[in-house]
Tab-separated table of C-alpha atoms and ligand atoms in Angstrom:
chain	number	residue	atom	x	y	z
V	23	UNK	CA	5.447	54.819	110.556
V	24	UNK	CA	2.170	53.493	109.099
V	25	UNK	CA	0.866	53.659	112.748
V	26	UNK	CA	1.790	57.262	113.195
V	27	UNK	CA	0.197	58.049	109.761
V	28	UNK	CA	-3.148	56.331	110.757
V	29	UNK	CA	-3.211	58.430	114.103
V	30	UNK	CA	-2.589	61.713	112.312
V	31	UNK	CA	-5.331	60.616	109.711
V	32	UNK	CA	-7.544	59.754	112.668
V	33	UNK	CA	-6.892	62.944	114.474
V	34	UNK	CA	-7.330	64.975	111.408
V	35	UNK	CA	-10.851	63.287	111.021
V	36	UNK	CA	-11.706	64.202	114.580
V	37	UNK	CA	-10.915	67.967	113.850
V	38	UNK	CA	-12.825	67.954	110.702
V	39	UNK	CA	-15.794	66.249	112.504
V	40	UNK	CA	-15.467	69.038	115.253
V	41	UNK	CA	-15.423	71.788	112.819
V	42	UNK	CA	-18.258	70.544	110.966
V	43	UNK	CA	-20.254	70.147	114.283
V	44	UNK	CA	-19.501	73.800	115.363
V	45	UNK	CA	-22.192	75.729	113.496
V	46	UNK	CA	-24.687	73.170	114.889
V	47	UNK	CA	-23.347	73.794	118.521
V	48	UNK	CA	-23.897	77.652	117.717
V	49	UNK	CA	-27.451	76.860	116.643
V	50	UNK	CA	-28.087	74.745	119.702
V	51	UNK	CA	-26.761	77.243	122.295
V	52	UNK	CA	-28.471	80.109	120.642
V	53	UNK	CA	-31.952	78.205	120.362
V	54	UNK	CA	-31.615	77.154	124.093
V	55	UNK	CA	-32.957	80.518	125.144
V	56	UNK	CA	-36.074	80.116	122.922
V	57	UNK	CA	-39.385	78.822	124.042
V	58	UNK	CA	-39.459	75.797	121.572
V	59	UNK	CA	-35.698	74.895	121.402
V	60	UNK	CA	-36.135	71.627	119.744
V	61	UNK	CA	-38.260	73.190	116.693
V	62	UNK	CA	-35.409	75.966	116.548
V	63	UNK	CA	-32.740	73.579	116.095
V	64	UNK	CA	-34.517	71.447	113.796
V	65	UNK	CA	-35.850	74.255	111.668
V	66	UNK	CA	-32.375	76.172	111.527
V	67	UNK	CA	-29.987	73.264	111.374
V	68	UNK	CA	-30.914	72.932	107.633
V	69	UNK	CA	-29.206	76.367	107.102
V	70	UNK	CA	-26.055	75.586	109.333
V	71	UNK	CA	-23.754	76.189	106.511
V	72	UNK	CA	-25.167	79.611	105.705
V	73	UNK	CA	-25.446	80.670	109.301
V	74	UNK	CA	-21.768	79.357	110.498
V	75	UNK	CA	-21.432	81.274	113.813
V	76	UNK	CA	-22.675	84.663	112.646
V	77	UNK	CA	-25.363	86.089	114.811
V	78	UNK	CA	-26.889	88.376	112.176
V	79	UNK	CA	-27.246	85.545	109.697
V	80	UNK	CA	-28.752	83.350	112.427
V	81	UNK	CA	-31.457	85.978	112.965
V	82	UNK	CA	-31.964	86.667	109.511
V	83	UNK	CA	-32.345	83.098	108.512
V	84	UNK	CA	-34.938	82.640	111.456
V	85	UNK	CA	-36.910	85.615	110.393
V	86	UNK	CA	-36.923	84.806	106.802
V	87	UNK	CA	-38.041	81.159	107.585
V	88	UNK	CA	-41.030	82.708	109.833
V	89	UNK	CA	-41.866	84.951	106.946
V	90	UNK	CA	-41.829	82.067	104.514
V	91	UNK	CA	-44.075	79.897	106.792
V	92	UNK	CA	-46.495	82.744	107.331
V	93	UNK	CA	-46.715	83.243	103.634
V	94	UNK	CA	-47.577	79.562	103.075
V	95	UNK	CA	-50.121	79.627	105.689
V	96	UNK	CA	-51.683	82.628	104.355
V	97	UNK	CA	-52.217	80.745	100.905
V	98	UNK	CA	-53.402	77.719	102.734
V	99	UNK	CA	-56.064	79.758	104.616
V	100	UNK	CA	-57.070	81.543	101.252
V	101	UNK	CA	-57.506	78.141	99.613
V	102	UNK	CA	-59.798	76.858	102.213
V	103	UNK	CA	-61.898	80.060	101.988
V	104	UNK	CA	-62.762	78.914	98.514
V	105	UNK	CA	-64.121	75.622	99.727
V	106	UNK	CA	-67.894	75.100	99.236
V	107	UNK	CA	-70.274	73.882	101.958
V	108	UNK	CA	-68.550	75.313	105.146
V	109	UNK	CA	-70.543	76.978	107.939
V	110	UNK	CA	-70.886	80.804	107.799
V	111	UNK	CA	-69.081	80.983	111.066
V	112	UNK	CA	-66.256	78.969	109.462
V	113	UNK	CA	-65.979	81.317	106.569
V	114	UNK	CA	-65.937	84.366	108.873
V	115	UNK	CA	-63.149	82.926	111.072
V	116	UNK	CA	-61.212	81.915	107.966
V	117	UNK	CA	-61.479	85.615	106.610
V	118	UNK	CA	-60.610	87.164	109.936
V	119	UNK	CA	-57.603	84.694	109.983
V	120	UNK	CA	-56.628	85.603	106.518
V	121	UNK	CA	-56.651	89.334	107.559
V	122	UNK	CA	-54.435	88.615	110.524
V	123	UNK	CA	-51.985	86.473	108.663
V	124	UNK	CA	-51.721	88.969	106.005
V	125	UNK	CA	-50.975	91.734	108.631
V	126	UNK	CA	-48.237	89.442	109.957
V	127	UNK	CA	-46.753	88.937	106.458
V	128	UNK	CA	-46.635	92.656	106.019
V	129	UNK	CA	-44.810	93.150	109.368
V	130	UNK	CA	-42.367	90.339	108.817
V	131	UNK	CA	-41.341	91.445	105.368
V	132	UNK	CA	-40.905	94.908	106.867
V	133	UNK	CA	-38.870	93.445	109.658
V	134	UNK	CA	-36.641	91.562	107.341
V	135	UNK	CA	-35.882	94.701	105.501
V	136	UNK	CA	-35.268	96.490	108.649
V	137	UNK	CA	-33.007	93.958	110.060
V	138	UNK	CA	-30.684	94.274	107.205
V	139	UNK	CA	-30.069	97.890	108.091
V	140	UNK	CA	-28.798	96.565	111.449
V	141	UNK	CA	-25.770	95.161	109.600
V	142	UNK	CA	-24.920	98.357	107.911
V	143	UNK	CA	-22.091	100.608	108.958
V	144	UNK	CA	-23.143	104.025	110.072
V	145	UNK	CA	-26.735	103.067	110.763
V	146	UNK	CA	-28.291	103.227	114.048
V	147	UNK	CA	-28.388	99.572	115.258
V	148	UNK	CA	-30.534	100.216	118.365
V	149	UNK	CA	-33.120	102.012	116.536
V	150	UNK	CA	-33.529	99.587	113.508
V	151	UNK	CA	-33.579	96.384	115.926
V	152	UNK	CA	-35.989	97.933	118.266
V	153	UNK	CA	-38.313	98.435	115.296
V	154	UNK	CA	-37.766	94.681	114.187
V	155	UNK	CA	-38.534	93.739	117.892
V	156	UNK	CA	-41.687	95.578	117.672
V	157	UNK	CA	-43.027	94.521	114.253
V	158	UNK	CA	-42.096	90.775	114.898
V	159	UNK	CA	-43.943	90.748	118.319
V	160	UNK	CA	-47.007	92.442	116.721
V	161	UNK	CA	-46.773	89.622	113.765
V	162	UNK	CA	-46.837	87.193	116.541
V	163	UNK	CA	-50.008	88.698	118.198
V	164	UNK	CA	-51.575	88.542	114.591
V	165	UNK	CA	-50.828	84.945	114.393
V	166	UNK	CA	-52.124	84.089	117.945
V	167	UNK	CA	-55.288	86.012	117.185
V	168	UNK	CA	-56.051	83.691	114.327
V	169	UNK	CA	-55.563	80.663	116.418
V	170	UNK	CA	-57.895	82.073	119.065
V	171	UNK	CA	-60.520	82.611	116.350
V	172	UNK	CA	-60.368	78.851	115.746
V	173	UNK	CA	-60.322	77.865	119.481
V	174	UNK	CA	-63.986	78.375	120.151
V	175	UNK	CA	-66.450	75.422	120.521
V	176	UNK	CA	-68.563	77.041	117.679
V	177	UNK	CA	-66.283	75.505	115.258
V	178	UNK	CA	-65.044	72.026	114.963
V	179	UNK	CA	-63.902	69.226	112.802
V	180	UNK	CA	-61.264	69.236	110.006
V	181	UNK	CA	-61.123	72.967	108.950
V	182	UNK	CA	-60.624	74.038	112.601
V	183	UNK	CA	-57.839	71.517	113.407
V	184	UNK	CA	-55.971	72.038	109.981
V	185	UNK	CA	-55.813	75.718	110.451
V	186	UNK	CA	-54.966	75.698	114.015
V	187	UNK	CA	-52.161	72.916	113.685
V	188	UNK	CA	-50.643	75.146	110.892
V	189	UNK	CA	-51.033	78.492	112.747
V	190	UNK	CA	-49.704	77.123	115.929
V	191	UNK	CA	-46.513	75.936	114.067
V	192	UNK	CA	-46.063	79.203	112.334
V	193	UNK	CA	-46.464	81.218	115.683
V	194	UNK	CA	-43.956	78.787	117.283
V	195	UNK	CA	-41.485	79.436	114.675
V	196	UNK	CA	-42.028	83.368	114.925
V	197	UNK	CA	-41.796	83.091	118.646
V	198	UNK	CA	-38.424	81.580	118.247
V	199	UNK	CA	-37.342	84.155	115.760
V	200	UNK	CA	-38.297	86.848	118.142
V	201	UNK	CA	-36.324	85.293	121.061
V	202	UNK	CA	-33.270	85.105	118.860
V	203	UNK	CA	-33.838	88.646	117.772
V	204	UNK	CA	-34.176	89.831	121.381
V	205	UNK	CA	-30.815	87.789	122.287
V	206	UNK	CA	-29.109	89.524	119.098
V	207	UNK	CA	-30.258	92.992	120.301
V	208	UNK	CA	-29.157	92.441	123.976
V	209	UNK	CA	-25.644	90.945	122.975
V	210	UNK	CA	-24.922	93.706	120.560
R	15	NAG	C1	-37.622	82.012	101.736
R	15	NAG	O1	-38.063	82.331	100.524
R	15	NAG	C2	-37.217	83.198	99.803
R	15	NAG	C3	-37.839	83.372	98.559
R	15	NAG	O2	-38.462	82.172	97.933
R	15	NAG	C4	-35.858	82.241	99.602
R	15	NAG	O3	-35.011	83.115	98.972
R	15	NAG	C5	-35.312	82.115	101.050
R	15	NAG	O4	-33.982	81.473	101.009
R	15	NAG	C6	-36.421	81.372	101.965
R	15	NAG	N1	-35.704	81.531	103.391
R	15	NAG	C7	-35.441	80.485	103.986
R	15	NAG	C8	-34.843	80.534	105.418
R	15	NAG	O5	-35.767	79.073	103.498
């Protein structure tokens, strides 16, 4: 009797463990199509309980994360621009980068609003999701342009490295969001 009870208890624990792992499997398999799957899983697993197995929520979280990271990079770049004693080329690169990141912020916030419409009955899914795909892809270009501005030999040292590292990370998160959006669009 006690043995049977322990067995049932053990089996229930296995089931609970399996259910708890399910969202993470969903995230893992969705992320496997992105260009940076490990970063994708790592950054989205925190939101597993919100995402569950819902493709819309997955995409919404990925896009919101990309916007938030882009916003924090925008404020980082704007703070660096207030530093004294940089070379004029560095100020110029920072200003350009700030503009590009700000364009990215605009496009990503618009995309997030547009994405909400994809989940509204009676709205044209294909139209809204294709707008999202276009704008997120343009935001990714903005972010890459900023990185390119810091790639040249004219700039060196800490400013260049810290901006590049940040923007590369943001661009990877945005690239992942775009891949998940494309997947969501084609599965619809
Ligand atoms: C992004 O920031 C907004 C506002 O602070 C917050 O509500 C949202 O949960 C954040 N998104 C993610 C994915 O953390």
